Short mmCIF file of C-alpha atoms and ligand atoms in Angstrom, two decimals:
data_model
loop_
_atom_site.label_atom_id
_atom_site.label_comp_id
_atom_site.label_asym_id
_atom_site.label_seq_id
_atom_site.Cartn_x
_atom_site.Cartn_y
_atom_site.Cartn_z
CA UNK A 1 0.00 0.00 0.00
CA UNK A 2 1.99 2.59 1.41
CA UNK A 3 5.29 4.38 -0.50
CA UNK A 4 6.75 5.28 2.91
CA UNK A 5 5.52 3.83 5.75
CA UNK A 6 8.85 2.54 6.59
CA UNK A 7 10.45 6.17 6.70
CA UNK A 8 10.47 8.67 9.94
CA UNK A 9 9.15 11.45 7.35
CA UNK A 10 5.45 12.49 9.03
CA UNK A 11 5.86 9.70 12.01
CA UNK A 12 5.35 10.63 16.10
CA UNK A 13 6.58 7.50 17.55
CA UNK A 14 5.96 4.60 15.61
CA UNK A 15 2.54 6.65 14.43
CA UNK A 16 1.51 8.12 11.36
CA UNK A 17 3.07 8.36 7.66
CA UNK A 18 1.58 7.86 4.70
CA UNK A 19 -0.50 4.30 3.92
CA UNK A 20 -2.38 5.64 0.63
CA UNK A 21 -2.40 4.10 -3.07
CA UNK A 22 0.08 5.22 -5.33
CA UNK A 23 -2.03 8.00 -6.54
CA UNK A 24 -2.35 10.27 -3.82
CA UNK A 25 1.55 10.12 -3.15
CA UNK A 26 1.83 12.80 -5.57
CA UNK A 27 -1.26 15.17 -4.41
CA UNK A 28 0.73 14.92 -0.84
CA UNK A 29 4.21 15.34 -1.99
CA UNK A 30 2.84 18.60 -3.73
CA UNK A 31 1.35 19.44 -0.50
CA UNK A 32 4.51 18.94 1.71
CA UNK A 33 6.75 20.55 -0.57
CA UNK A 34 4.08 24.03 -0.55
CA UNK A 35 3.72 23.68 2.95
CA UNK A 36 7.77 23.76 3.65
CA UNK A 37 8.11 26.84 1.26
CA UNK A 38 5.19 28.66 3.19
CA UNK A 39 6.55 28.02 6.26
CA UNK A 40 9.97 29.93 5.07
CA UNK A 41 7.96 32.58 3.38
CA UNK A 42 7.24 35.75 6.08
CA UNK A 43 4.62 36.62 3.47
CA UNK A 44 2.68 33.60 4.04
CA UNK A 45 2.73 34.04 8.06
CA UNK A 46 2.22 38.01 7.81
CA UNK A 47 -0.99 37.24 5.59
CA UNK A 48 -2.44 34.45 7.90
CA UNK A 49 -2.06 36.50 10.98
CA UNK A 50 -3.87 39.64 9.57
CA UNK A 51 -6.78 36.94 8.66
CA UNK A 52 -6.62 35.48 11.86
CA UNK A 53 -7.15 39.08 13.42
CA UNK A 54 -8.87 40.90 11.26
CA UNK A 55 -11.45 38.38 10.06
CA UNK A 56 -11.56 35.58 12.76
CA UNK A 57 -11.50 37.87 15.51
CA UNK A 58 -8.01 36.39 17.11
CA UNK A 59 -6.45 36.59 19.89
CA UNK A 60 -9.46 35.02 21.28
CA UNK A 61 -9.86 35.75 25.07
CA UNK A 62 -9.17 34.20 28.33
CA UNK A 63 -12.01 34.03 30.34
CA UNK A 64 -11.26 33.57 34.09
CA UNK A 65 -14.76 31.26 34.82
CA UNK A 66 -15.59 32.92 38.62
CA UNK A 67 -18.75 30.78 39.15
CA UNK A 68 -17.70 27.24 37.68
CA UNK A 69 -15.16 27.51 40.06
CA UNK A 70 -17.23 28.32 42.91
CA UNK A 71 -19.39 26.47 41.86
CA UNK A 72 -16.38 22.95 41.14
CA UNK A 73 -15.13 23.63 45.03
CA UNK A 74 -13.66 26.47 45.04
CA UNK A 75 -9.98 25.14 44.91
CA UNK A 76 -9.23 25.79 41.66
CA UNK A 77 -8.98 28.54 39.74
CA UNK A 78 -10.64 27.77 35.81
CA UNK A 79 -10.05 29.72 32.95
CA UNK A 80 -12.19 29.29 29.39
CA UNK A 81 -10.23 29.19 26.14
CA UNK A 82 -12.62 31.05 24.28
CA UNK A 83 -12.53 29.77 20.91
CA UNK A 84 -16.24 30.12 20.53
CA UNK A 85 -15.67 33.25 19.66
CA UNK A 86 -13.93 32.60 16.46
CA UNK A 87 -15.83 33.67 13.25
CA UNK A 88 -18.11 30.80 12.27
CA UNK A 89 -17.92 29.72 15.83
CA UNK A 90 -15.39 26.98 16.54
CA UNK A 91 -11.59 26.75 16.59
CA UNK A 92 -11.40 24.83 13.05
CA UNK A 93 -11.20 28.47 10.80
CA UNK A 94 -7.62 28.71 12.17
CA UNK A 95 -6.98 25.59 9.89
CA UNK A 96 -8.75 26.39 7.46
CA UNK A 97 -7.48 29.93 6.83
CA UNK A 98 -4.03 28.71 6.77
CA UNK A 99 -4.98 25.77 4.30
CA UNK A 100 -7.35 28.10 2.12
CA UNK A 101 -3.61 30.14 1.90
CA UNK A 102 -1.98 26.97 0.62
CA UNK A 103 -4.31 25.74 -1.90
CA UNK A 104 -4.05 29.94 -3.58
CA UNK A 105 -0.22 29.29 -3.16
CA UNK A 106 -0.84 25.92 -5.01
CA UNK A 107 -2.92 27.73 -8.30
CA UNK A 108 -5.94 25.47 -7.13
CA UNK A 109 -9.58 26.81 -7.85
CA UNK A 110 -11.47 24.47 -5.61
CA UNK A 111 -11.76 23.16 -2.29
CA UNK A 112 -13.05 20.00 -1.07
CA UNK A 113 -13.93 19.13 2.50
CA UNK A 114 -15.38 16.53 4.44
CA UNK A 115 -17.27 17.46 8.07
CA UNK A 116 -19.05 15.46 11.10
CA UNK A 117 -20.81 18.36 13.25
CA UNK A 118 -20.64 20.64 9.94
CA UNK A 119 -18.35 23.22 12.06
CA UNK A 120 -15.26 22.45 9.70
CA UNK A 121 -17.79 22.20 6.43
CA UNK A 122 -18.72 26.32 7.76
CA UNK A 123 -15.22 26.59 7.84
CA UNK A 124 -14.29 25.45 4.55
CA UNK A 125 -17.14 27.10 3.13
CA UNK A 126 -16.53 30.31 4.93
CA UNK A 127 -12.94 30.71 3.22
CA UNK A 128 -14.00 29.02 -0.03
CA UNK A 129 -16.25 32.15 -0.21
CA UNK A 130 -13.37 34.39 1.09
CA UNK A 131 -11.06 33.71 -1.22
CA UNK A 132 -13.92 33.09 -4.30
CA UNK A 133 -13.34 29.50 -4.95
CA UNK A 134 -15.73 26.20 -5.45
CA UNK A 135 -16.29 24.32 -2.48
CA UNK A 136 -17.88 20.63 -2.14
CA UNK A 137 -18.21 19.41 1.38
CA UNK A 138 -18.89 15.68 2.15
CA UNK A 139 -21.31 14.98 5.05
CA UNK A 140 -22.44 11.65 6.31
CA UNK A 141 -26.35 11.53 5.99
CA UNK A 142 -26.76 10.85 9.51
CA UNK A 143 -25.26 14.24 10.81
CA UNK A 144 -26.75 15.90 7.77
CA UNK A 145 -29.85 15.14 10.20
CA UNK A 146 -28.43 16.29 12.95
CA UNK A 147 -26.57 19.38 12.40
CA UNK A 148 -29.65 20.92 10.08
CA UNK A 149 -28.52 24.18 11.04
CA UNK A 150 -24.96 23.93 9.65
CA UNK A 151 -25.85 22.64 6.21
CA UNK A 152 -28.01 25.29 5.28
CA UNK A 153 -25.07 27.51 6.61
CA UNK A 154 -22.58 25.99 4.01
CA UNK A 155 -25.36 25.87 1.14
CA UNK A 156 -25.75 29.82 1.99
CA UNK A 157 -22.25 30.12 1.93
CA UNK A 158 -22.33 28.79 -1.78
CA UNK A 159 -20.97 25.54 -1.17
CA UNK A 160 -22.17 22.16 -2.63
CA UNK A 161 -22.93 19.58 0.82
CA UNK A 162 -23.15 16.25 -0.92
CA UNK A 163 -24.53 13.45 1.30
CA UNK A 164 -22.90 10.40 2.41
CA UNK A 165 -24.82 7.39 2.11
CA UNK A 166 -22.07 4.52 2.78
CA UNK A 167 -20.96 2.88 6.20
CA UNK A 168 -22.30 4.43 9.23
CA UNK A 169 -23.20 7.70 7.30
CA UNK A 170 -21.15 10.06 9.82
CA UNK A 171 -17.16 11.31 9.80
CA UNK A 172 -15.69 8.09 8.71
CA UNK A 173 -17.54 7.91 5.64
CA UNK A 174 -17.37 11.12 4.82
CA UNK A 175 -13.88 11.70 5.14
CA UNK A 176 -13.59 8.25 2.36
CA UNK A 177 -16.02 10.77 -0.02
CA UNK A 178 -13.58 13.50 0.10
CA UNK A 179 -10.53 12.04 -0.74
CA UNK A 180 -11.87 10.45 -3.32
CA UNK A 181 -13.17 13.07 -4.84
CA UNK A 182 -9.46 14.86 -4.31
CA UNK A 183 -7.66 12.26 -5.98
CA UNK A 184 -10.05 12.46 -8.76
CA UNK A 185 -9.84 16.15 -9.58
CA UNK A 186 -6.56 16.59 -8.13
CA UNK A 187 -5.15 19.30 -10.58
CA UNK A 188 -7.95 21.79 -9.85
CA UNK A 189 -8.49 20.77 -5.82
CA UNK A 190 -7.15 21.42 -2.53
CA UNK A 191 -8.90 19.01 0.15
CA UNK A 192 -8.84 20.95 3.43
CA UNK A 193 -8.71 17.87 5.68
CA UNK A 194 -10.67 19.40 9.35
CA UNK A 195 -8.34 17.98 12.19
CA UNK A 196 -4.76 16.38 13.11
CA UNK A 197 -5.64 13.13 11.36
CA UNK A 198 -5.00 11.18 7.80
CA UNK A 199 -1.48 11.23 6.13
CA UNK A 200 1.71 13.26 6.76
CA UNK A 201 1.56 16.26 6.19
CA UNK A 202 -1.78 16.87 7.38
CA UNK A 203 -1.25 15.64 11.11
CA UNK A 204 1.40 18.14 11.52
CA UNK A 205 0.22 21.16 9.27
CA UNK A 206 -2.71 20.84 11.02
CA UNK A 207 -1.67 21.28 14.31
CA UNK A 208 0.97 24.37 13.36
CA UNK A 209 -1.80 25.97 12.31
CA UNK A 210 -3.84 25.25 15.80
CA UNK A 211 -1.38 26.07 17.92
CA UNK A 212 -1.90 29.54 17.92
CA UNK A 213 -4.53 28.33 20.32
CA UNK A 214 -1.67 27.85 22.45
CA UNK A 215 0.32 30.36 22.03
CA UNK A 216 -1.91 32.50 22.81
CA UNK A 217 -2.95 30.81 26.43
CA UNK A 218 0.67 30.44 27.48
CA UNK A 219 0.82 34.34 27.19
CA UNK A 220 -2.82 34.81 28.03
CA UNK A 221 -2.72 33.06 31.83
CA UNK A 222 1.00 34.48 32.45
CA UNK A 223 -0.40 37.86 32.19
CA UNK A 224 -3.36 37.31 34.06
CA UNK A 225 -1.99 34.92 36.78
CA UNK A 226 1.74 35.02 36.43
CA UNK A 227 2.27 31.44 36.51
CA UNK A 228 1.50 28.35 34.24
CA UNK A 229 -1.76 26.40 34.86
CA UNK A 230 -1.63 23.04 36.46
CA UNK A 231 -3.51 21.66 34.03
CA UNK A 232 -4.87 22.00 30.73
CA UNK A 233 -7.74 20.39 29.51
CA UNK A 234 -9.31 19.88 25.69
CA UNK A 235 -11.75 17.51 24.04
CA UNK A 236 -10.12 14.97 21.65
CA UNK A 237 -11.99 14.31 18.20
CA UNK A 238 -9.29 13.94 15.73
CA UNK A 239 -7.42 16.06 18.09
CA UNK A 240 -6.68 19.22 16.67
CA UNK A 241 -8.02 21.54 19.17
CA UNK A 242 -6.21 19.69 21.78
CA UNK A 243 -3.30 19.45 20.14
CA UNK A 244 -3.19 23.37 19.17
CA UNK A 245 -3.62 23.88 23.02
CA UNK A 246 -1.08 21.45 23.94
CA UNK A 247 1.62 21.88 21.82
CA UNK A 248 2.79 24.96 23.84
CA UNK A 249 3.09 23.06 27.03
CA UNK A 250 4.62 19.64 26.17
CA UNK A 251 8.18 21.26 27.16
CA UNK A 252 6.32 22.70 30.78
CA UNK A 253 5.48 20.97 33.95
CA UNK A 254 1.71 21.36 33.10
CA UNK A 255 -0.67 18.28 33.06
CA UNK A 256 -2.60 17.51 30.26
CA UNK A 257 -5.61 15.70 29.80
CA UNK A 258 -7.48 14.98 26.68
CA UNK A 259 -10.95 13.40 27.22
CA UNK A 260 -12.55 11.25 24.72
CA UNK A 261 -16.29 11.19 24.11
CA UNK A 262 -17.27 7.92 26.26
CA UNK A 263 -20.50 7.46 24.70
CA UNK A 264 -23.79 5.42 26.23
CA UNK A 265 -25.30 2.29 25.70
CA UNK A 266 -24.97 2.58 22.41
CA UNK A 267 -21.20 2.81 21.76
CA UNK A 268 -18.26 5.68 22.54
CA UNK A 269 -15.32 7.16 20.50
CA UNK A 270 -12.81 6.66 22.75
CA UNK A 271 -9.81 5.36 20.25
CA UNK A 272 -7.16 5.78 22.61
CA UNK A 273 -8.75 4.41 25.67
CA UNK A 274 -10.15 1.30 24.49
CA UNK A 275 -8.74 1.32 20.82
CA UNK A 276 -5.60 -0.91 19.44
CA UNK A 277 -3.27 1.13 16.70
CA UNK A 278 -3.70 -0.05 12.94
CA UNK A 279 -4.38 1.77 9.60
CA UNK A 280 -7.29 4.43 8.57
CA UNK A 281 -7.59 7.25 6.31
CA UNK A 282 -3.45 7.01 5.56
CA UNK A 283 -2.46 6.86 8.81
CA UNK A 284 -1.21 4.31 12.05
CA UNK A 285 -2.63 5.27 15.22
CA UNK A 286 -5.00 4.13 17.31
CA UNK A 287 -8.49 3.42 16.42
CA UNK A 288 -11.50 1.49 17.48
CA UNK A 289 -12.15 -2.00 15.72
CA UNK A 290 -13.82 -5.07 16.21
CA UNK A 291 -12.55 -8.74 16.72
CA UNK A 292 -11.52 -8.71 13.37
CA UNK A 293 -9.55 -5.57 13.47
CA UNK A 294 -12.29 -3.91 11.17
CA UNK A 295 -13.05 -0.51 11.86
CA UNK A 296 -15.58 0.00 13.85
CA UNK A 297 -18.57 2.29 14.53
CA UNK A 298 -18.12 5.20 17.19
CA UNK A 299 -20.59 6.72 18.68
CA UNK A 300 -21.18 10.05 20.81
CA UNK A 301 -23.91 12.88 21.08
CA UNK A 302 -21.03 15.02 20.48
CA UNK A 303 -20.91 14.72 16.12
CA UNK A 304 -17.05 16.38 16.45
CA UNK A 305 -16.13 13.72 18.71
CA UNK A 306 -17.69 10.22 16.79
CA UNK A 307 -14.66 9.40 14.56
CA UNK A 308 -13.17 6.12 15.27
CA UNK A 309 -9.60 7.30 15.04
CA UNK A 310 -7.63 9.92 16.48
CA UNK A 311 -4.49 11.93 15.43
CA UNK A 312 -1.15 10.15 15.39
CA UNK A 313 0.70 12.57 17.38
CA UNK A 314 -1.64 11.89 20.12
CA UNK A 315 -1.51 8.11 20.11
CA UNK A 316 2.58 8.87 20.41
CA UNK A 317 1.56 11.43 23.61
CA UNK A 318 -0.72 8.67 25.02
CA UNK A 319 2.22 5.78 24.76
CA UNK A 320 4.83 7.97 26.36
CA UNK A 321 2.64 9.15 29.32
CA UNK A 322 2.73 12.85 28.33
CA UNK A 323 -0.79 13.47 28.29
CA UNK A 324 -3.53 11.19 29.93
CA UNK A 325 -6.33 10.85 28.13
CA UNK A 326 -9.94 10.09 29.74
CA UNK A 327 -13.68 9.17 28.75
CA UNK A 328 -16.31 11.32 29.75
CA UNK A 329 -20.19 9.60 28.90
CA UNK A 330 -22.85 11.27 26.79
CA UNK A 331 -24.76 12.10 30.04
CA UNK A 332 -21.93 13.64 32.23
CA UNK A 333 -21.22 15.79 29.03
CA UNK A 334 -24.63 17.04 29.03
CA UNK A 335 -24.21 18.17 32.78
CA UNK A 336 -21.08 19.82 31.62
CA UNK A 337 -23.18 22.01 28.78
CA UNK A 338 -25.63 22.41 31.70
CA UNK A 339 -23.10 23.77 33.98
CA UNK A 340 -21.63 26.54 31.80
CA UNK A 341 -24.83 27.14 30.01
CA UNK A 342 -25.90 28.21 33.58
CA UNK A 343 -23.30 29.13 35.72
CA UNK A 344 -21.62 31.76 33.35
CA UNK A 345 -24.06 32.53 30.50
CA UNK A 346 -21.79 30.36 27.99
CA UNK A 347 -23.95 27.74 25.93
CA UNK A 348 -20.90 25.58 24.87
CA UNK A 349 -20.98 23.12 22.09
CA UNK A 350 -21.30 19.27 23.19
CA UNK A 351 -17.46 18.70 22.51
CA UNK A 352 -15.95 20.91 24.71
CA UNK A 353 -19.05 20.50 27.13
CA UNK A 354 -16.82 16.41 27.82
CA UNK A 355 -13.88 19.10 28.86
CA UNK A 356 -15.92 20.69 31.24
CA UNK A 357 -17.73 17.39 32.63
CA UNK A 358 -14.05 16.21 32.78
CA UNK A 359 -13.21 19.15 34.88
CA UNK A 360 -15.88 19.06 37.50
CA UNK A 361 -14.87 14.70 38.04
CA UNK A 362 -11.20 16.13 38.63
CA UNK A 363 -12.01 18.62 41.10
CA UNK A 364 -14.48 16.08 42.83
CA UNK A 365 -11.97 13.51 43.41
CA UNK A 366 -8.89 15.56 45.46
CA UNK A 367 -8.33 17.65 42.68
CA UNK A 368 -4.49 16.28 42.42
CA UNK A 369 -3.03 19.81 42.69
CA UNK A 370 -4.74 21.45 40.31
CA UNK A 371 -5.23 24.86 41.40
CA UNK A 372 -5.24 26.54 37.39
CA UNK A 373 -6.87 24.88 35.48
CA UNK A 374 -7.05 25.90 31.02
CA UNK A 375 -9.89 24.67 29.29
CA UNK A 376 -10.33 24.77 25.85
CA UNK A 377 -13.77 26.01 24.94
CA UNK A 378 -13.49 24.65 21.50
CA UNK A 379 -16.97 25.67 19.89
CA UNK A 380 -20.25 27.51 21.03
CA UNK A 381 -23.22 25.15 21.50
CA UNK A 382 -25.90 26.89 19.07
CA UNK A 383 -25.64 23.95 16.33
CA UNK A 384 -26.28 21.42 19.58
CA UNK A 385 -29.27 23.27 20.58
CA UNK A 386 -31.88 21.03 18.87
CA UNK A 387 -30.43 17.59 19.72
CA UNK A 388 -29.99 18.42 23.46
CA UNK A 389 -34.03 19.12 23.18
CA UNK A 390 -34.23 15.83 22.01
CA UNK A 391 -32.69 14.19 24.37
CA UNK A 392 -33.60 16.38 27.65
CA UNK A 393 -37.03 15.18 26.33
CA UNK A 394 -36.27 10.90 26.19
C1 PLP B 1 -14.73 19.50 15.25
C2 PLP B 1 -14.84 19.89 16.65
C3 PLP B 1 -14.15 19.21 17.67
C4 PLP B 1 -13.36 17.95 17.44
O1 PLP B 1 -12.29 18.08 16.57
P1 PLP B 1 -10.78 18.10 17.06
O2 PLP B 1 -10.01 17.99 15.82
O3 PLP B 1 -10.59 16.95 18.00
O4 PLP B 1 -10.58 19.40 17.75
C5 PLP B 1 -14.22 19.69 18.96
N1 PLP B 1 -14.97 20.78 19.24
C6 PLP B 1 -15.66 21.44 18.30
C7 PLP B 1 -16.47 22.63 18.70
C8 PLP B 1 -15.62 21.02 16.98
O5 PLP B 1 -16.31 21.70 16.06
#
């Protein structure tokens, strides 16, 4: 299958690289070898950070979160990440700028996407428009259901949504639509891939381009507290929110904790709890699969969280101890959204809302010296309005 999967190009750990058919080697080859010359061009980062503040609103703020903390026992101190308050309403337009500024620097004309919740198809849309090219998004029929809201967004935005009818009809599937449809129409398309998954490059452009996120904090909390937190704290879909956060605190003596959506009755998507590492969507990491290692269906109320694999980068942080990653059930997440809908006037998306519920179990059980404590508020909760009313109701 794969051209390089023996190679340390694109690999955290034994994680990652490139398992794709001969045919895409090229499309990411081209990618890699734009990405490295953007990365040396001050153009390219002067450009991206006037989007980032002049059209997504950046730096986001740092919300010091006076009655969740009360409110969690008073111990700890919580700050809010707020990248809610993003244009479009979630952290994924920081990728997407930054790709939509690679696929101009690569002469392409159209964009292809894939999304779960619909928050990275908005995304993809939203800069398609920007920058006046075609955009296609793929979108699993199931969470075209569920996120009605968000795909009459990206239709408004003048993008195509085309549904997924195959497999489970969610991420998974979705993400299979897109990249065919890139390797088809490869000379005219960019695929913006939504989070630190699939094959290198994408795991690690991805997360350059999240880590303002963290950037930001680490000067955002000195400023306000003059210390590090104890611990930060993100959701884990694919991981790119988490890993945006993270990556400028690996080198500090900061806990991190990613939490996983732990599902119900009906399933979870917690790959690197109760996953085993093997191969999806051109990349080794962990992932959840059945007895006979095919992948299998995840499940959350949170549509950013059900994807059955995760990010290599993170399966590499899990295996070396650096961050600890945790489930947090469908239920406990909607006391989370409760909590901050309620507390401090914040309705946060269900994602984020397993940070939160995460949060409140920490604090509950001793706490373990955390006294500042980051969360990041990945996404505002307005596309989950309608499905918590559903299941309030049952
Ligand atoms: C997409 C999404 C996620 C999950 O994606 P990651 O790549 O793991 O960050 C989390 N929160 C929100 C609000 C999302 O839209």
């Amino acid at each position: 299958m794969s051209v390089s999967e023996g190679s340390s190009r694109g690999r955290f750990g034994g994680y990652g690289g490139q398992y794709v058919p001969e045919t895409l080697m090229s499309c990411l080859l081209e990618l890699e070898k734009h990405y490295a010359s953007a990365k040396a061009d001050p153009a390219f980062g002067t450009e991206l950070q006037k989007l980032l503040r002049e059209y997504s609103g950046r730096p986001t703020p740092l919300y010091f979160a006076g009655n969740l903390s009360r409110q969690y026992g008073g111990k700890a101190r919580i700050y809010l990440k707020r990248e809610d308050l993003n244009h479009t309403g979630a952290h994924k337009i920081n990728n997407c700028l930054g790709q939509v500024l690679l696929a101009r620097r690569m002469k392409k004309q159209r964009i292809v996407a894939e999304t779960g919740a619909g928050q990275h198809g908005v995304a993809a849309a939203t800069v398609a428009a920007l920058f006046q090219m075609e955009c296609t998004v793929y979108m699993g029929e199931v969470d075209m259901e569920r996120q009605r809201p968000n795909v009459l967004r990206m239709e408004l935005l003048g993008a195509e949504v085309v549904p997924v009818l195959t497999g489970s009809r969610t991420l998974k599937d979705a993400t299979n639509g897109a990249i065919r449809d890139w390797v088809t129409n490869v000379e005219s398309t960019h695929y913006i891939l939504g989070s630190s998954v699939g094959p290198h490059p994408y795991p690690t452009l991805v997360r350059d381009f999240q880590a303002v996120i963290g950037q930001e904090t680490r000067e955002q909390i000195l400023a306000a507290e003059g210390r590090f937190p104890t611990h930060v704290i993100a959701c884990v879909g694919g991981g790119s929110n988490a890993i945006g956060i993270f990556s400028a605190f690996l080198d500090d003596d900061v806990r991190l904790f990613g939490v996983e959506a732990g599902g119900s009755i009906h399933g979870h998507a917690a790959s690197l709890s109760e996953g085993l590492p093997g191969v999806l969507h051109g990349a080794y990491s962990y992932l959840l699969q059945d007895d006979d290692g095919q992948v299998a269906m995840a499940h959350s109320i949170a549509p950013g969280l059900d994807y059955p694999g995760v990010g290599p980068e993170h399966s590499s942080l899990k295996d070396s101890g650096r961050v600890t990653y945790v489930r947090v059930t469908d239920q406990d997440a909607l006391g989370g959204f409760s909590d901050l809908s309620k507390l401090e006037g914040i309705l946060p998306a269900l994602e984020p809302s397993h940070a939160v519920a995460f949060t409140r179990q920490l604090l509950a059980n001793g706490a373990d010296g955390a006294d500042l404590i980051v969360i990041n508020l990945s996404g505002r909760g307005d596309k989950d309005i309608e499905s918590i009313e559903e299941m309030l109701k049952s």
